[in-house]
Coordinates of C-alpha atoms and ligand atoms in Angstrom, one line a residue:
X1435 CA 89.5 267.5 169.0
X1436 CA 92.0 267.7 166.1
X1437 CA 90.7 269.3 162.9
X1438 CA 89.7 267.0 160.0
X1439 CA 90.1 267.4 156.2
X1440 CA 87.7 265.1 154.3
X1441 CA 88.0 264.0 150.6
X1442 CA 85.2 262.4 148.8
X1443 CA 86.8 259.5 147.0
X1444 CA 84.8 259.1 143.8
X1445 CA 84.5 255.7 142.2
X1446 CA 84.6 255.4 138.4
X1447 CA 84.6 252.0 136.7
X1448 CA 85.1 250.3 140.1
X1449 CA 88.2 252.2 141.0
X1450 CA 88.9 255.4 142.8
X1451 CA 89.3 258.4 140.4
X1452 CA 92.7 259.9 140.0
X1453 CA 91.3 263.3 141.1
X1454 CA 90.5 261.9 144.5
X1455 CA 94.1 260.8 144.9
X1456 CA 95.2 264.2 143.8
X1457 CA 93.0 265.8 146.5
X1458 CA 94.3 263.4 149.2
X1459 CA 97.8 264.5 148.2
X1460 CA 96.9 268.1 148.5
X1461 CA 95.2 267.5 151.9
X1462 CA 98.6 266.1 153.1
X1463 CA 100.1 269.5 152.3
X1464 CA 97.2 271.4 154.0
X1465 CA 97.0 269.2 157.1
X1466 CA 100.1 270.5 158.9
X1467 CA 99.2 274.1 158.3
X1468 CA 95.8 273.4 159.8
X1469 CA 97.4 272.2 163.1
X1470 CA 98.0 268.5 162.2
X1471 CA 94.6 267.8 160.8
X1472 CA 93.5 264.2 160.2
X1473 CA 92.9 263.2 156.6
X1474 CA 89.8 261.1 156.1
X1475 CA 87.8 259.9 153.1
X1476 CA 84.3 259.0 152.2
X1477 CA 83.7 256.2 149.7
X1478 CA 80.4 255.0 148.2
X1479 CA 79.8 252.1 145.8
X1480 CA 79.6 248.4 145.5
X1481 CA 82.5 245.9 146.0
X1482 CA 84.9 248.7 146.9
X1483 CA 86.8 247.1 149.8
X1484 CA 90.1 247.1 148.1
X1485 CA 89.7 250.8 147.2
X1486 CA 89.2 251.7 150.8
X1487 CA 92.6 250.2 151.6
X1488 CA 94.2 252.0 148.6
X1489 CA 93.2 255.4 150.0
X1490 CA 95.6 254.8 152.9
X1491 CA 98.4 254.8 150.4
X1492 CA 97.6 258.5 149.7
X1493 CA 97.3 259.6 153.3
X1494 CA 93.8 258.8 154.5
X1495 CA 93.8 257.5 158.1
X1496 CA 90.1 256.7 158.2
X1497 CA 87.6 255.8 155.4
X1498 CA 83.9 255.9 155.8
X1499 CA 82.8 253.3 153.3
X1500 CA 79.2 252.5 152.2
X1501 CA 79.4 249.3 150.2
X1502 CA 76.0 248.3 148.8
X1503 CA 74.7 247.0 145.5
X1504 CA 72.2 249.9 145.3
X1505 CA 75.1 252.4 145.4
X1506 CA 76.9 250.7 142.5
X1507 CA 76.0 253.6 140.1
X1508 CA 76.0 257.3 141.1
X1509 CA 72.6 258.5 141.9
X1510 CA 72.3 262.1 143.3
X1511 CA 69.8 261.5 146.1
X1512 CA 71.1 258.5 148.0
X1513 CA 74.7 259.7 147.6
X1514 CA 73.9 263.2 148.9
X1515 CA 71.8 261.6 151.8
X1516 CA 74.7 259.4 152.8
X1517 CA 77.4 262.0 152.6
X1518 CA 75.4 264.7 154.4
X1519 CA 74.5 262.1 157.1
X1520 CA 78.2 261.3 157.6
X1521 CA 79.4 265.0 157.6
X1522 CA 76.7 266.0 160.1
X1523 CA 77.7 263.2 162.4
X1524 CA 81.5 263.6 162.2
X1525 CA 81.8 267.3 161.5
X1526 CA 84.9 267.7 159.2
X1527 CA 86.3 271.2 159.0
X1528 CA 87.0 270.9 155.2
X1529 CA 85.3 268.7 152.7
X1530 CA 86.8 268.4 149.1
X1531 CA 85.3 267.0 145.9
X1532 CA 86.7 266.4 142.4
X1533 CA 85.0 268.9 140.0
X1534 CA 84.0 266.0 137.7
X1535 CA 80.5 265.7 136.4
X1536 CA 79.6 263.6 139.4
X1537 CA 81.4 265.8 142.0
X1538 CA 79.9 269.0 140.5
X1539 CA 76.4 267.5 141.0
X1540 CA 77.0 265.7 144.3
X1541 CA 79.2 268.4 146.2
X1542 CA 76.6 271.2 146.0
X1543 CA 73.8 268.8 146.9
X1544 CA 75.7 267.8 150.1
X1545 CA 76.6 271.5 150.8
X1546 CA 72.9 272.5 150.5
X1547 CA 71.9 269.7 153.0
X1548 CA 74.5 270.9 155.4
X1549 CA 73.6 274.5 154.9
X1550 CA 77.1 275.5 154.0
X1551 CA 78.7 277.0 150.9
X1552 CA 80.9 275.4 148.2
X1553 CA 83.6 277.0 146.1
X1554 CA 83.5 275.3 142.7
X1555 CA 86.2 274.6 140.1
X1556 CA 89.1 275.9 142.2
X1557 CA 92.6 276.2 140.8
X1558 CA 94.3 276.1 144.2
X1559 CA 93.6 275.6 147.9
X1560 CA 95.4 277.2 150.8
X1561 CA 95.0 277.6 154.6
X1562 CA 95.0 281.3 155.5
X1563 CA 96.3 283.1 158.6
X1564 CA 93.0 282.4 160.4
X1565 CA 93.3 278.7 159.8
X1566 CA 90.5 278.8 157.3
X1567 CA 90.3 277.3 153.8
X1568 CA 91.0 279.8 151.0
X1569 CA 89.8 278.5 147.7
X1570 CA 91.3 280.1 144.7
X1571 CA 89.0 280.6 141.7
X1572 CA 89.5 282.7 138.5
X1573 CA 87.0 285.6 138.4
X1574 CA 85.9 288.5 136.1
X1575 CA 86.5 286.5 133.0
X1576 CA 89.8 285.1 134.4
X1577 CA 91.4 288.6 134.8
X1578 CA 91.8 288.1 138.6
X1579 CA 92.1 285.1 140.9
X1580 CA 89.4 285.4 143.6
X1581 CA 89.9 283.9 147.1
X1582 CA 86.7 282.3 148.3
X1583 CA 86.3 282.0 152.1
X1584 CA 83.4 280.4 153.9
X1585 CA 84.6 280.9 157.5
X1586 CA 81.2 281.1 159.2
X1587 CA 79.8 277.7 158.2
X1588 CA 81.0 274.2 158.4
X1589 CA 82.4 272.2 156.6
X1590 CA 84.2 274.6 154.3
X1591 CA 83.7 272.9 150.9
X1592 CA 85.5 273.1 147.5
X1593 CA 85.8 271.2 144.3
X1594 CA 88.9 271.0 142.1
X1595 CA 89.2 269.8 138.5
X1596 CA 91.2 266.6 137.7
X1597 CA 94.8 267.3 136.9
X1598 CA 95.3 270.6 138.9
X1599 CA 97.2 268.8 141.6
X1600 CA 99.5 265.8 141.1
X1601 CA 98.8 262.6 143.0
X1602 CA 101.8 261.1 144.9
X1603 CA 101.8 258.2 147.3
X1604 CA 102.3 258.7 151.0
X1605 CA 104.4 256.6 153.4
X1606 CA 102.4 253.5 154.3
X1607 CA 100.1 254.2 157.2
X1608 CA 97.3 252.5 159.1
X1609 CA 93.8 253.0 158.0
X1610 CA 90.5 252.5 159.9
X1611 CA 87.6 251.5 157.7
X1612 CA 84.3 252.4 159.1
X1613 CA 81.2 250.8 157.6
X1614 CA 78.3 253.2 156.9
X1615 CA 74.9 251.7 157.9
X1616 CA 72.1 251.7 155.2
X1617 CA 70.1 254.1 157.4
X1618 CA 72.6 256.7 156.1
X1619 CA 71.1 256.7 152.6
X1620 CA 67.6 255.4 153.5
X1621 CA 65.2 257.7 151.7
X1622 CA 62.1 259.0 153.5
X1623 CA 60.8 260.2 150.1
X1624 CA 61.8 257.6 147.5
X1625 CA 59.1 258.8 145.0
X1626 CA 61.2 261.9 144.3
X1627 CA 64.4 259.9 143.6
X1628 CA 65.9 259.3 140.2
X1629 CA 67.2 255.7 139.6
X1630 CA 70.1 255.2 137.2
X1631 CA 69.6 252.4 134.8
X1632 CA 72.9 252.2 132.9
X1633 CA 76.0 254.1 132.1
X1634 CA 76.5 254.5 128.4
X1635 CA 80.0 255.6 127.3
X1636 CA 80.7 257.5 124.1
X1637 CA 84.2 256.8 122.9
X1638 CA 86.0 260.1 122.1
X1639 CA 87.0 260.9 118.5
X1640 CA 90.8 261.0 118.3
X1641 CA 93.2 260.8 121.2
X1642 CA 91.9 262.1 124.6
X1643 CA 93.6 265.3 125.6
X1644 CA 94.5 264.1 129.1
X1645 CA 96.7 261.3 127.6
X1646 CA 98.4 263.3 124.9
X1647 CA 102.1 264.1 125.0
X1648 CA 101.6 266.7 122.2
X1649 CA 98.6 269.0 122.2
X1650 CA 97.6 271.4 119.4
X1651 CA 95.1 273.9 120.8
X1652 CA 92.7 276.1 118.9
X1653 CA 91.6 279.5 120.3
X1654 CA 88.9 281.6 118.9
X1655 CA 91.5 283.3 116.7
X1656 CA 91.4 280.3 114.3
X1657 CA 88.2 281.9 113.0
X1658 CA 86.1 278.9 112.1
X1659 CA 85.4 275.2 111.7
X1660 CA 87.6 274.8 108.6
X1661 CA 90.7 275.7 110.6
X1662 CA 89.6 273.4 113.5
X1663 CA 89.7 270.5 111.0
X1664 CA 93.3 271.6 110.2
X1665 CA 94.1 271.7 113.9
X1666 CA 92.8 268.1 114.2
X1667 CA 94.9 266.9 111.3
X1668 CA 98.0 268.8 112.5
X1669 CA 97.6 267.1 115.9
X1670 CA 97.2 263.7 114.3
X1671 CA 100.3 264.2 112.2
X1672 CA 102.3 265.0 115.4
X1673 CA 100.9 261.9 117.2
X1674 CA 99.0 264.1 119.6
X1675 CA 95.5 265.5 120.4
X1676 CA 93.5 268.5 119.3
X1677 CA 92.2 270.8 122.1
X1678 CA 90.4 274.0 122.3
X1679 CA 89.5 277.1 124.4
X1680 CA 85.9 277.8 125.5
X1681 CA 84.8 280.0 122.6
X1682 CA 85.8 277.2 120.1
X1683 CA 83.5 274.8 122.0
X1684 CA 80.7 277.3 122.4
X1685 CA 80.8 278.1 118.6
X1686 CA 80.3 274.3 118.0
X1687 CA 83.5 274.0 115.9
X1688 CA 84.6 271.0 117.9
X1689 CA 83.0 268.3 120.1
X1690 CA 82.9 268.1 123.9
X1691 CA 85.8 266.8 125.9
X1692 CA 88.5 268.9 124.1
X1693 CA 88.4 272.0 126.2
X1694 CA 91.4 272.9 128.4
X1695 CA 90.9 275.0 131.5
X1696 CA 89.0 275.4 134.7
X1697 CA 85.7 274.1 133.2
X1698 CA 87.5 271.7 130.9
X1699 CA 90.6 269.4 131.5
X1700 CA 94.0 270.2 133.0
X1701 CA 96.8 268.8 130.9
X1702 CA 100.5 268.3 131.2
X1703 CA 101.8 267.4 127.7
X1704 CA 105.4 267.6 126.7
X1705 CA 104.5 270.0 123.9
X1706 CA 101.6 272.5 123.7
X1707 CA 101.1 274.5 120.4
X1708 CA 98.3 277.1 120.6
X1709 CA 96.8 279.0 117.6
X1710 CA 94.8 282.2 118.3
X1711 CA 94.6 281.7 122.1
X1712 CA 94.6 284.9 124.2
X1713 CA 95.8 283.4 127.5
X1714 CA 92.8 284.0 129.9
X1715 CA 93.5 282.6 133.4
X1716 CA 90.6 280.1 133.0
X1717 CA 92.6 278.5 130.1
X1718 CA 96.2 279.0 131.3
X1719 CA 95.7 277.3 134.6
X1720 CA 94.8 274.1 132.7
X1721 CA 98.0 274.1 130.5
X1722 CA 100.8 276.0 132.2
X1723 CA 102.4 272.8 133.4
X1724 CA 103.1 271.7 129.8
X1725 CA 106.8 271.0 129.0
X1726 CA 107.3 273.4 126.1
X1727 CA 104.7 276.0 125.2
X1728 CA 104.5 277.5 121.7
X1729 CA 101.9 280.1 120.7
X1730 CA 100.9 281.8 117.4
X1731 CA 99.0 285.0 117.9
X1732 CA 98.9 288.2 115.8
X1733 CA 98.8 290.5 118.9
X1734 CA 102.3 291.0 120.3
X1735 CA 100.8 292.1 123.7
X1736 CA 98.6 289.0 124.2
X1737 CA 99.0 287.5 127.7
X1738 CA 99.5 284.0 126.3
X1739 CA 103.0 285.1 125.3
X1740 CA 103.9 285.6 129.0
X1741 CA 103.6 281.8 129.6
X1742 CA 105.1 280.8 126.2
X1743 CA 108.6 279.4 125.6
X1744 CA 108.3 280.3 122.0
X1745 CA 106.0 283.2 120.9
X1746 CA 105.2 283.5 117.2
X1747 CA 103.7 286.9 116.3
X1748 CA 101.8 286.0 113.1
X1749 CA 98.4 285.4 111.6
X1750 CA 97.1 281.9 112.2
X1751 CA 96.1 281.7 108.5
X1752 CA 99.6 282.3 107.4
X1753 CA 101.2 279.6 109.6
X1754 CA 98.7 276.8 110.2
X1755 CA 98.2 275.6 106.6
X1756 CA 101.9 275.9 105.8
X1757 CA 103.0 274.0 109.0
X1758 CA 100.5 271.2 108.3
X1759 CA 101.6 270.9 104.7
X1760 CA 105.3 270.9 105.7
X1761 CA 104.7 268.1 108.3
X1762 CA 102.5 266.1 105.9
X1763 CA 105.2 266.2 103.3
Ligands
FAD306 C1 83.4 280.6 134.9 C2 84.2 280.6 133.6 C3 84.9 279.4 133.3 C4 85.7 279.4 132.1 N1 86.4 278.2 131.8 C5 87.2 278.2 130.7 C6 87.9 277.0 130.4 O1 87.9 276.0 131.1 N2 88.7 277.1 129.3 C7 88.8 278.2 128.5 O2 89.6 278.1 127.5 N3 88.1 279.3 128.8 C8 87.3 279.3 129.9 N4 86.5 280.4 130.1 C9 86.6 281.5 129.2 C10 87.9 282.4 129.3 O3 87.7 283.3 130.3 C11 88.2 283.1 128.0 O4 87.2 283.8 127.6 C12 88.7 282.1 126.9 O5 89.7 281.2 127.3 C13 89.2 282.9 125.7 O6 89.4 282.0 124.6 P1 90.3 282.4 123.4 O7 91.7 282.7 123.9 O8 90.1 281.3 122.4 O9 89.6 283.7 122.8 P2 89.9 285.2 122.9 O10 90.2 285.7 124.3 O11 88.9 285.9 122.1 O12 91.3 285.4 122.1 C14 91.5 285.2 120.8 C15 93.0 285.5 120.5 O13 93.2 285.2 119.1 C16 94.0 286.2 118.5 N5 93.7 286.2 117.1 C17 92.5 286.5 116.5 N6 92.6 286.3 115.2 C18 93.8 285.9 114.9 C19 94.5 285.5 113.8 N7 93.9 285.5 112.6 N8 95.8 285.1 113.9 C20 96.4 285.0 115.1 N9 95.8 285.4 116.2 C21 94.5 285.8 116.2 C22 93.7 287.4 119.3 O14 94.8 288.3 119.3 C23 93.4 286.9 120.7 O15 94.6 286.9 121.5 C24 85.8 280.5 131.3 C25 85.1 281.7 131.6 C26 84.3 281.7 132.8 C27 83.6 283.0 133.1

């Protein structure tokens, strides 16, 4: 039997998420190395027929689709039941999820049911010399990239953040859509199940970082909330978005949704300007595809300068207010 790479196609607002298309594109790169593996997808939701066909455009030759009103909103238990049922039946070699809030909850739940492991928040995926999945994850505070292998159990599972890979359409191919029967998510213990009632969306303040062509990013070197407000205003005056590293978010200087990196978003703006960012791998892997990278840091040996097109060795407090004033004027 030929090997199989599965991608869970996540539905958001009735359409397949971009990250699922990115994973299908990556699966097309891995498949020949894995001996011509078949690329297949799982899809759960309500009124999703057109989405099943769309997955073919990104390389899926088979889609296991569960289309039912009770699956309209993501709910951990029925979703995990359905996907583990399908994986136990069809035995994929590799099973990939987007490291979104849904994928980060659903993937491990499926892995636990299948008694396998899952490499989370990967920054790259490869097939090694033994034809096993090597999932690359920054480790030890981002100083090294660890290769996570799970050769002894099946499927080998991994999740990848949106934006790490780029989605591209495949040559049109045939797709077989297999309906998943309701027994797949039938719950023997419905009392223990959570039932979602509604999805409430909070509109982000300012431009979302994933859409911005210009990003001004604050690192912990900005020193405090006052400078974060300046970063926001500078980003606005450039028609872009303000972003941050993890310490800035942890300190509570800015709101959720602004962090770049493995646990945040991956971005590809035309211009990235960083202030007081050190260049840890966890952050760099989310921004190193930017067109032009400029960084201001007072430490001439900081790793961020290695990935910068323009390195400004200076104190943030000497540059940031003056730059903002100059642009404002
Ligand atoms: C599992 C895991 C996931 C993670 N995910 C992410 C992630 O998604 N995104 C992320 O960003 N991080 C993430 N991290 C954290 C990451 O490893 C780094 O700790 C973080 O990116 C460092 O942020 P920083 O550059 O702002 O701070 P620091 O590393 O503290 O660097 C501050 C920099 O500012 C400079 N500086 C200080 N004061 C000034 C000044 N006045 N003027 C000029 N320069 C100054 C310093 O020279 C230094 O280079 C993760 C960590 C783990 C363990």
